[in-house]
XYZ file of C-alpha atoms in Angstrom:
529
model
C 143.736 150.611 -30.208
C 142.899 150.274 -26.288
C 146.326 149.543 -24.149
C 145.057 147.060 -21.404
C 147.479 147.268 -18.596
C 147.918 144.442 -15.976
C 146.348 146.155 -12.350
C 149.103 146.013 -9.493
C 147.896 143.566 -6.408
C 147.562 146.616 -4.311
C 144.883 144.857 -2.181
C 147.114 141.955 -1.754
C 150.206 144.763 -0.925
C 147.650 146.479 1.799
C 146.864 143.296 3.036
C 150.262 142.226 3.659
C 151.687 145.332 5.285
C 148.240 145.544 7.186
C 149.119 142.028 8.711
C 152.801 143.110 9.405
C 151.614 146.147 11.381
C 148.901 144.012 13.302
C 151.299 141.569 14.269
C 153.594 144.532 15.608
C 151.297 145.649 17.281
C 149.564 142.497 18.654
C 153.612 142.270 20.212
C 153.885 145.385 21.481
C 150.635 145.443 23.084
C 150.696 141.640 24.535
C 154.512 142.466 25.573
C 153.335 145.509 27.320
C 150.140 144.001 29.279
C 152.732 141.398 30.078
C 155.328 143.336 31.434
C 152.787 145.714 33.262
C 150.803 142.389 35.081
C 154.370 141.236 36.024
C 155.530 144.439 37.552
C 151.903 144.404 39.364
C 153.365 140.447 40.056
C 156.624 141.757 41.322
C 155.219 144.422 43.432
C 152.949 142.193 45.492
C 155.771 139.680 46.182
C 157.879 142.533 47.454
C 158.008 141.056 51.073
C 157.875 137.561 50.261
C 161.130 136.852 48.213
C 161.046 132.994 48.177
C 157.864 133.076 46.297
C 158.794 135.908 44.023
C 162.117 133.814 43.398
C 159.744 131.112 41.582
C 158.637 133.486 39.292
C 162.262 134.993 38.552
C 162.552 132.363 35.418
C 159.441 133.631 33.858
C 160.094 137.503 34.571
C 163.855 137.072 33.354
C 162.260 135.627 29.497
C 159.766 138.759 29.650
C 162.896 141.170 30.373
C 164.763 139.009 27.820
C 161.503 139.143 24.883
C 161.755 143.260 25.203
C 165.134 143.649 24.654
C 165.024 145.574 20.639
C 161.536 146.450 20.931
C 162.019 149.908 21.808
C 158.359 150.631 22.885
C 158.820 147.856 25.619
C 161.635 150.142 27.015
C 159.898 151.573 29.738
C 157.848 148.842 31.236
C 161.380 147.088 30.571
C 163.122 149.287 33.207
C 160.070 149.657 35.742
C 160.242 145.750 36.094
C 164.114 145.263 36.404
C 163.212 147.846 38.917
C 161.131 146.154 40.808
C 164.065 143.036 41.228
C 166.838 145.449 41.388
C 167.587 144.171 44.505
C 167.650 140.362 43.692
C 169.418 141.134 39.786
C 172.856 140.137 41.180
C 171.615 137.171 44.030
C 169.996 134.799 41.486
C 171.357 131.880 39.239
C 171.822 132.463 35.794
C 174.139 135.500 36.226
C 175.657 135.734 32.236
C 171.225 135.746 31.372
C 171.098 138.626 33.886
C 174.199 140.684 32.937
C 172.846 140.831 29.691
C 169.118 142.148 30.755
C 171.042 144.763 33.047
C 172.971 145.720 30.317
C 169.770 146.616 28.097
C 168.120 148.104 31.229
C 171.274 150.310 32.458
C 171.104 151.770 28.690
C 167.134 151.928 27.977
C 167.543 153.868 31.462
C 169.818 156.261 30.522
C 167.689 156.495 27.629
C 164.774 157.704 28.948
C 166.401 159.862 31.817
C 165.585 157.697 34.409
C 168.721 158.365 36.536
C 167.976 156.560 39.635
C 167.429 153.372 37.449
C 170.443 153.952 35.423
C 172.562 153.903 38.871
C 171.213 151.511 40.630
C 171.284 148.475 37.356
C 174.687 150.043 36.455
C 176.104 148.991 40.609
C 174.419 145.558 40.180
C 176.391 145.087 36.612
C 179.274 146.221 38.632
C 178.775 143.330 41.061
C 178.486 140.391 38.468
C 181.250 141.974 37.116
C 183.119 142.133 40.013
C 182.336 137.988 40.987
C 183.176 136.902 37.870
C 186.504 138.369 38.041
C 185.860 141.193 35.543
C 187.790 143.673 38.068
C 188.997 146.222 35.393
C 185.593 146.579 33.635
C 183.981 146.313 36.905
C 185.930 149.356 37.690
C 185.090 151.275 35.627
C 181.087 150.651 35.455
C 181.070 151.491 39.032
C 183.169 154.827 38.332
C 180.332 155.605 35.655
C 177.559 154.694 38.612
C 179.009 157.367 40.908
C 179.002 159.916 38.412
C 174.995 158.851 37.853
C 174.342 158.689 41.373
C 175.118 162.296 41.632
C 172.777 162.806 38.450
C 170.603 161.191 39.909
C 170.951 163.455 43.338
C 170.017 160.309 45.366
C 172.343 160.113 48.630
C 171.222 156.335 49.476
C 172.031 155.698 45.765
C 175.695 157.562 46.212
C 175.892 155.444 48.996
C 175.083 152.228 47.998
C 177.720 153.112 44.645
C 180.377 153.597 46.567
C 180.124 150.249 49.033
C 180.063 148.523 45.715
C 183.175 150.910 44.626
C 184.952 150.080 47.834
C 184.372 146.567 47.128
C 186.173 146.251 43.970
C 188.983 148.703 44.509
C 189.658 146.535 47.807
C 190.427 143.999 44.811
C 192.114 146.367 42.772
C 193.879 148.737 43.041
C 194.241 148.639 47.412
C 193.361 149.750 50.440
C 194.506 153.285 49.823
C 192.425 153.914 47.066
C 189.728 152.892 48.934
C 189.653 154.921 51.617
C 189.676 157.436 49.193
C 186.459 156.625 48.154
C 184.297 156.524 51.211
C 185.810 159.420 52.747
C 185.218 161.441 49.323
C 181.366 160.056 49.549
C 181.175 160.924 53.529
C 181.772 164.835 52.747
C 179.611 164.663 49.445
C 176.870 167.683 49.537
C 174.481 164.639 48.490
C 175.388 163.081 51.543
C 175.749 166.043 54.225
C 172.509 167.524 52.737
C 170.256 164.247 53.137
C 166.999 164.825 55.398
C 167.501 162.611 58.727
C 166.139 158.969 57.479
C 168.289 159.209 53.855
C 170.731 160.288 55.647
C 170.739 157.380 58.248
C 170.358 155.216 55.543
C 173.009 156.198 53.541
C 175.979 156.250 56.332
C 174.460 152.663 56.984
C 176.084 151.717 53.411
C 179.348 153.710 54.259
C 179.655 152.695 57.737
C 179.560 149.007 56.281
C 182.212 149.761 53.699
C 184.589 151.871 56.518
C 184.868 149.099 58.871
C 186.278 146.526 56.097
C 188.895 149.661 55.807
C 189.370 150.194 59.358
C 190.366 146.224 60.256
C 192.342 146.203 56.925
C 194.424 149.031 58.200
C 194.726 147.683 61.728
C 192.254 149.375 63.673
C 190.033 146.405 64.248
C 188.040 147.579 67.906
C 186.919 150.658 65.705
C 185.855 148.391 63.052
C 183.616 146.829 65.570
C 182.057 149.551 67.349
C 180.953 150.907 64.003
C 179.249 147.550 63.397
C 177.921 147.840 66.721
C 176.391 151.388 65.718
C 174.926 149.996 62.451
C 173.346 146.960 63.377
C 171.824 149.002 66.268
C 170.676 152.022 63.638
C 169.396 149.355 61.345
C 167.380 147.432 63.746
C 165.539 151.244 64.684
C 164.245 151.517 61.062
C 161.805 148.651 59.897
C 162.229 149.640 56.355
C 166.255 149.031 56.003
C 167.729 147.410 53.315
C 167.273 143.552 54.311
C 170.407 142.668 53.161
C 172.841 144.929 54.206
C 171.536 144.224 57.507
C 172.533 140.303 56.680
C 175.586 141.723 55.666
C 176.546 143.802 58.687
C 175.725 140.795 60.689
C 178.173 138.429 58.523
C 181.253 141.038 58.523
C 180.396 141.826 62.069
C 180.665 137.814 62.674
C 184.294 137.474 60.883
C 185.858 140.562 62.490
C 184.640 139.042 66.535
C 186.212 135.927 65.076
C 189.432 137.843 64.663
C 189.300 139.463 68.100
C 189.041 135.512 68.967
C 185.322 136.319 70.282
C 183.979 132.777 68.651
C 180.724 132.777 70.436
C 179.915 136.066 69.333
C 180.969 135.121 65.563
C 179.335 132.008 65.371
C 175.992 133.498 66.492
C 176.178 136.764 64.035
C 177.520 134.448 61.110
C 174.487 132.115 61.566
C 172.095 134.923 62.100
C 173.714 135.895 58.780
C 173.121 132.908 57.139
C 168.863 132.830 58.109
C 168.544 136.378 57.400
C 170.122 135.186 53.619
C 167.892 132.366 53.306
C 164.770 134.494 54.438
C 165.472 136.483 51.391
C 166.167 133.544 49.284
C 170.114 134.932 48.700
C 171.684 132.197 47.820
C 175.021 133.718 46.792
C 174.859 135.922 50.391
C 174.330 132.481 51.711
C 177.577 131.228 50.309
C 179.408 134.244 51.281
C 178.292 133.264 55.189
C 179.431 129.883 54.633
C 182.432 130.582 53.859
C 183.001 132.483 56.841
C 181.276 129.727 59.118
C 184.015 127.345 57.421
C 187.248 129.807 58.715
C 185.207 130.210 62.158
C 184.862 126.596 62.429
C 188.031 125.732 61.319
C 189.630 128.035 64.039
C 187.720 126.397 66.857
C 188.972 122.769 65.380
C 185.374 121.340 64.018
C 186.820 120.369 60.728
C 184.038 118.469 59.571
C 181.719 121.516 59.817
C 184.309 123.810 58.397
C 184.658 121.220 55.916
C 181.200 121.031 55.029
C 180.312 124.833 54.985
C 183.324 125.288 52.380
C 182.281 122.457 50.050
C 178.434 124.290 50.230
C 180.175 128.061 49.436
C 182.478 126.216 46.769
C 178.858 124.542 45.240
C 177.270 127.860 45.003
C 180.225 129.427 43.312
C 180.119 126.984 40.676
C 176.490 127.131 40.347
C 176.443 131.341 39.879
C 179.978 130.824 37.788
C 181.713 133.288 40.442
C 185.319 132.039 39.945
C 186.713 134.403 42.239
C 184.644 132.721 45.011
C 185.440 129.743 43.810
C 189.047 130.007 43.837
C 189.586 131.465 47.569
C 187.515 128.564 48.811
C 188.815 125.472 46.623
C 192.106 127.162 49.077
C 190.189 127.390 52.027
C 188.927 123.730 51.980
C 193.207 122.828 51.341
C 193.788 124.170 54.406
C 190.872 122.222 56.103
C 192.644 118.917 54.693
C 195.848 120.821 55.852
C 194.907 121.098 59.353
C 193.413 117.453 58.905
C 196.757 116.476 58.015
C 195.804 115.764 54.998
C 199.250 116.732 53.127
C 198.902 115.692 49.562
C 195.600 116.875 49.238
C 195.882 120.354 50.818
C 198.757 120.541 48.227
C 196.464 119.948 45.021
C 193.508 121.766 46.395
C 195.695 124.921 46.815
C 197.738 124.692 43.875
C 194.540 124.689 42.282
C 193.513 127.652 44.016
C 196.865 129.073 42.802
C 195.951 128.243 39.276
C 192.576 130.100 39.407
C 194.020 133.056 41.540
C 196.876 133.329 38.936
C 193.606 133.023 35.726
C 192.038 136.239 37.381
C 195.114 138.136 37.523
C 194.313 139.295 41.516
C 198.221 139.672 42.570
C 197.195 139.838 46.891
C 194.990 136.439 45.926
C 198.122 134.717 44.026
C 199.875 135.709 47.209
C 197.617 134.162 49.606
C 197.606 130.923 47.749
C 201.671 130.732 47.118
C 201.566 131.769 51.259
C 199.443 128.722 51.922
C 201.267 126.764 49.586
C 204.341 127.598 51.462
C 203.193 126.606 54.681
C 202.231 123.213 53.363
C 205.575 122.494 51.905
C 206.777 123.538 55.308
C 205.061 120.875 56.798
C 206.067 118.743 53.830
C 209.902 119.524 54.838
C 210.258 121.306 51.554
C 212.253 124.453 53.407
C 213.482 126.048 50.600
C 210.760 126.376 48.389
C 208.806 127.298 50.982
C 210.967 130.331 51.875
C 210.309 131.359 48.297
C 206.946 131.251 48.116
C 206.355 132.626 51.636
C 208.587 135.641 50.881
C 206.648 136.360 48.128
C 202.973 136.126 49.834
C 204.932 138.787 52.599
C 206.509 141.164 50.207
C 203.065 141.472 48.538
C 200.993 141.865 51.468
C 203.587 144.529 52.829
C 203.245 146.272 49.132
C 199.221 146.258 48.786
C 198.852 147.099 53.395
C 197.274 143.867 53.670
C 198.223 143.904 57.563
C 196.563 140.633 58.577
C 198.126 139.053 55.338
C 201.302 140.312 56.138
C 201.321 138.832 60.038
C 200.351 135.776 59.110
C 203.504 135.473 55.954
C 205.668 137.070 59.160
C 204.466 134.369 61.042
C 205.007 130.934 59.063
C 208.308 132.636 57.686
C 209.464 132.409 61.312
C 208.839 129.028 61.600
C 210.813 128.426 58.064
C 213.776 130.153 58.985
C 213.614 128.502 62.115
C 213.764 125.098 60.254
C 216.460 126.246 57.941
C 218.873 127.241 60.900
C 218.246 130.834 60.455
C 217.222 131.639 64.489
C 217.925 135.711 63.965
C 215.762 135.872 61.151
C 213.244 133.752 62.440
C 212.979 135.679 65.687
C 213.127 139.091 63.859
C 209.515 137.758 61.725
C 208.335 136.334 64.583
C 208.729 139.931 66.374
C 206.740 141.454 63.936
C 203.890 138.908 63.053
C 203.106 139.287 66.940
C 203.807 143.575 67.023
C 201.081 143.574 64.019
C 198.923 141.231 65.874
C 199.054 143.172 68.753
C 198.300 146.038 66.306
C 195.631 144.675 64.951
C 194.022 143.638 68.053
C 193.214 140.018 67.362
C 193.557 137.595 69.648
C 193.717 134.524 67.021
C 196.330 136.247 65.842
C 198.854 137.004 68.892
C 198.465 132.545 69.139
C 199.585 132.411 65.738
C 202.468 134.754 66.249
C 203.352 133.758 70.079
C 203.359 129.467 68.744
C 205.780 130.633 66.053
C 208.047 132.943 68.286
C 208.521 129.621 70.697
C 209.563 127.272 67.603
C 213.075 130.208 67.475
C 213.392 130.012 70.948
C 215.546 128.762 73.831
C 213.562 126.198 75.926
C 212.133 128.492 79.165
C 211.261 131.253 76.788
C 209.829 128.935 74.423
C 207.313 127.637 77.506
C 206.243 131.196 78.544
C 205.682 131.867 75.077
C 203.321 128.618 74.369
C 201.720 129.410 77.369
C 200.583 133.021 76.622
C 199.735 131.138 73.554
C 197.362 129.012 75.326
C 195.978 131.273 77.870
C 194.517 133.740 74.926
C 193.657 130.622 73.041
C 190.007 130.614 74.122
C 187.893 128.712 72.294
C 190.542 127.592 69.924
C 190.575 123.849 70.114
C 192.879 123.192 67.744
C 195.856 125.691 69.154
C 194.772 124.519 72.429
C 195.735 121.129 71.473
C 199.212 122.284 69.628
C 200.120 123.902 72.771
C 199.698 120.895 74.972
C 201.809 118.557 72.942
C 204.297 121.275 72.245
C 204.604 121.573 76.505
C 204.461 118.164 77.048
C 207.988 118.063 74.894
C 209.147 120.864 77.388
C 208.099 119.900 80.507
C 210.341 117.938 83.220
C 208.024 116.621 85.741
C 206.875 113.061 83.845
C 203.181 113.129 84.948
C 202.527 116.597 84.135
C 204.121 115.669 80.660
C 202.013 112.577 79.945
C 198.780 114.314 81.103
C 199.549 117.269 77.995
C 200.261 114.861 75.660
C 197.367 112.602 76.078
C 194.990 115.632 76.574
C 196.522 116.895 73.450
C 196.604 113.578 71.604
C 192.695 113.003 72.796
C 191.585 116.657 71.377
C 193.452 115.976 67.815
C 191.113 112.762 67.813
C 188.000 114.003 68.151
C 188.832 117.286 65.667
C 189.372 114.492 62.976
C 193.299 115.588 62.703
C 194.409 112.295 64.231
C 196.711 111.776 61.052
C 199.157 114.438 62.897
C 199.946 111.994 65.424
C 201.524 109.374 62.999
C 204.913 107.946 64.384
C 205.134 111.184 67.230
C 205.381 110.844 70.820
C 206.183 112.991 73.600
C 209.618 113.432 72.965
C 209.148 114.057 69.446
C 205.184 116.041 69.096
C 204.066 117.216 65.901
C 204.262 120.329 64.494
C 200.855 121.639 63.523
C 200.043 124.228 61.731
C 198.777 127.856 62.870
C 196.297 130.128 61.854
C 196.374 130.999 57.788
């Protein structure tokens, strides 16, 4: 008897798996050509950023498509690569975070050090200005560890400005210092031939200035800038946006030496040299410090205008930390408006945000500013609270320009509570650390608060030191007139400050000030915060 057995379908198994495999394959291959033509792409738009921004949507899908395709690795990393330096300037920052993620690891992977360091700062960044500080932290202490894998100086260097950055945030100054001077007597760094080497202290010469003002030594901060911009301008090849950078922290520390001219021309010089290079978040960063320049120099609708644009691009990239120091900056434009009741909501909301991303010198600065508004308000004692609190933890983290400006509007409290020894005594040291400091729009701050806790002839030479270093400060120009006019004797000389005064709150757009005041009875306006 024959046994007939049923044949298996082994052509229709073969055919099966062969069309799995060709389809593999078929991805693999089309997924590599594609990455390969867009790293070609990529290359070719190197010096022309606004174009190679277009194509940013299309490259971030191909990074996106290779992500568990393990063949795809390499081409993967090559291409984030190429963008490394745009990775953390374009929209879409929780798409990106995740491709850097996969390209930091498939990096690591492969032994590509340099790679690994450089996607593993830019994490750190996104991190960072989405108010990730702790993890932040620690990515960045993992980059410095691969930067010296990687034996890359301008890579060590370029970690650490990124891990002075965040520790800045968290955990202070101190730690901080730590960093940079640790990185300035690295081997890696010592060792460099002459243009690495140039390169590199570039990076940390950027990072040790925002140390040096924060510590009080603000004409060293500046001469380093000085020396940087200089050095950066002798090599063609320098990183494009540090040298936007230098020029916008160069532009806010003139403005505290109260050279505006100076600052306004390095903060716009800032701001083309961001939107050359199609950096729209560097961008915001300038306009934010165009808004505090402009506010200083009492053109509130421009400050008002560059704040709203740096609060816009914070809530396009999702940067809350941004977000939140400027939703307080543009309460303090409707503050020096005279705007009351809005400055109140705008930085109560900025206390709100401050208090979400657990930054304690942040929640300070916002409970300080919304001190000084109840001051205005007439709300004395809670703002003694608040503003004791904003000074005890700007004294605690060495925040020294924090900590004159608390010293400063606490005067003017105690003053208004009937507390003249006090008020004197904070006074005193607001203008000692202003002095310290060497800023100029400082000293005003401090000398127009000492006068509110003192006898009338002091209180006149005081507003009129005031005044005299007041240059280019329209807006404490103006404070100081009326504030005279009260003090002075001789009635024509009296009118001629208060309408002069009266006339420059007018055109600032801060005519709300003047509601039911005359010269007998001026208004008190606020000071630097």
């Amino acid at each position: 008897m024959t046994t007939h057995c049923e044949p298996r379908p082994l052509d229709a198994d073969w055919s099966a798996y062969r069309a799995q495999g060709t389809a593999l394959y078929t991805a693999i291959t089309t997924g590599r050509g594609r990455l390969l033509a867009a790293i070609d792409l990529a290359r070719a738009l190197q010096q022309q950023p606004l174009e190679l921004k277009q194509e940013l949507p299309g490259l971030l899908l191909l990074l996106e498509s290779a992500r568990g395709v393990p063949d795809l690795r390499e081409p993967a990393v090559q291409l984030a690569g190429v963008l490394e330096p745009w990775l953390d300037r374009m929209e879409n920052w929780s798409r990106w975070e995740m491709v850097i993620r996969y390209v930091a690891g498939a990096a690591a992977q492969l032994g590509l050090a340099e790679y690994h360091v450089r996607f593993l700062v830019k994490l750190s960044r996104i991190l960072l200005h989405t108010g990730r500080v702790d993890e932040a932290s620690q990515v960045v202490t993992a980059a410095l560890d691969a930067a010296h894998q990687a034996a890359s100086a301008v890579a060590l260097a370029k970690t650490t400005t990124a891990a002075v950055e965040i520790a800045l945030v968290r955990p202070g100054l101190e730690r901080a210092r730590v960093i940079v001077t640790e990185t300035q007597a690295d081997p890696l760094i010592q060792n460099a031939s002459g243009v690495a080497q140039a390169a590199a202290m570039s990076y940390l010469d950027v990072s040790l200035a925002v140390i040096l003002r924060q510590s009080g030594s603000l004409d060293e901060a500046v001469g380093l800038l000085n020396r940087t911009v200089r050095r950066l301008e002798l090599f063609p090849d320098a990183d494009p946006y540090l040298r936007a950078t230098a020029f916008r922290v160069r532009g806010v520390f003139e403005w505290s030496k109260g050279l505006t001219g100076a600052a306004l021309h390095d903060l716009r010089q800032a701001a083309r040299l961001f939107t050359h290079l199609g950096d729209h978040f560097g961008l915001a960063m300038a306009f934010a410090n165009l808004g505090l320049v402009y506010r200083s120099i009492g053109r509130l609708d421009a400050s008002e205008t560059a704040t709203r644009s740096a609060i816009s691009a914070a809530r396009q990239w999702d940067a809350p930390w941004l977000m939140a120091r400027e939703i307080g900056n543009l309460g303090l434009v409707s503050l020096f408006q005279g705007r009351l009741k809005e400055a109140e909501r705008l930085v109560k909301r900025h206390l709100q945000l401050a208090a979400r991303l657990d930054i304690v010198t942040e929640v300070g600065r916002a409970k300080g500013n919304l001190g000084i508004i109840y001051l205005h308000q007439g709300r004395y004692k809670a703002a003694r609270t608040l503003m004791e609190w904003d000074r005890d933890v700007a004294e605690t983290h060495h925040k020294l320009e924090g900590l004159a400006v608390a010293c400063a509007n606490l005067s003017r409290c105690y003053a208004s509570l009937g507390e003249p020894h006090l008020a004197e005594a904070e006074g005193r040291r607001a203008l000692a650390l202003a002095e310290q400091l060497g800023s100029a729009s400082m000293q005003v701050m401090a000398l127009r608060a000492l006068a509110e806790s003192s006898p009338p002839p002091q209180a006149r030479q005081l507003l009129e030191q005031a005044y005299a270093r007041a240059e280019g400060m329209r807006f404490d120009r103006a404070a100081c007139r009326l504030a005279l006019a009260a003090l002075d004797t001789d009635p024509a000389r009296r009118l001629r400050l208060w309408d002069t005064g009266r006339r420059q709150l007018i055109q600032m757009g801060a005519a709300m000030w003047l509601a039911g005041h005359t010269p007998d009875y001026p208004p008190r306006l606020p000071t630097l915060v």
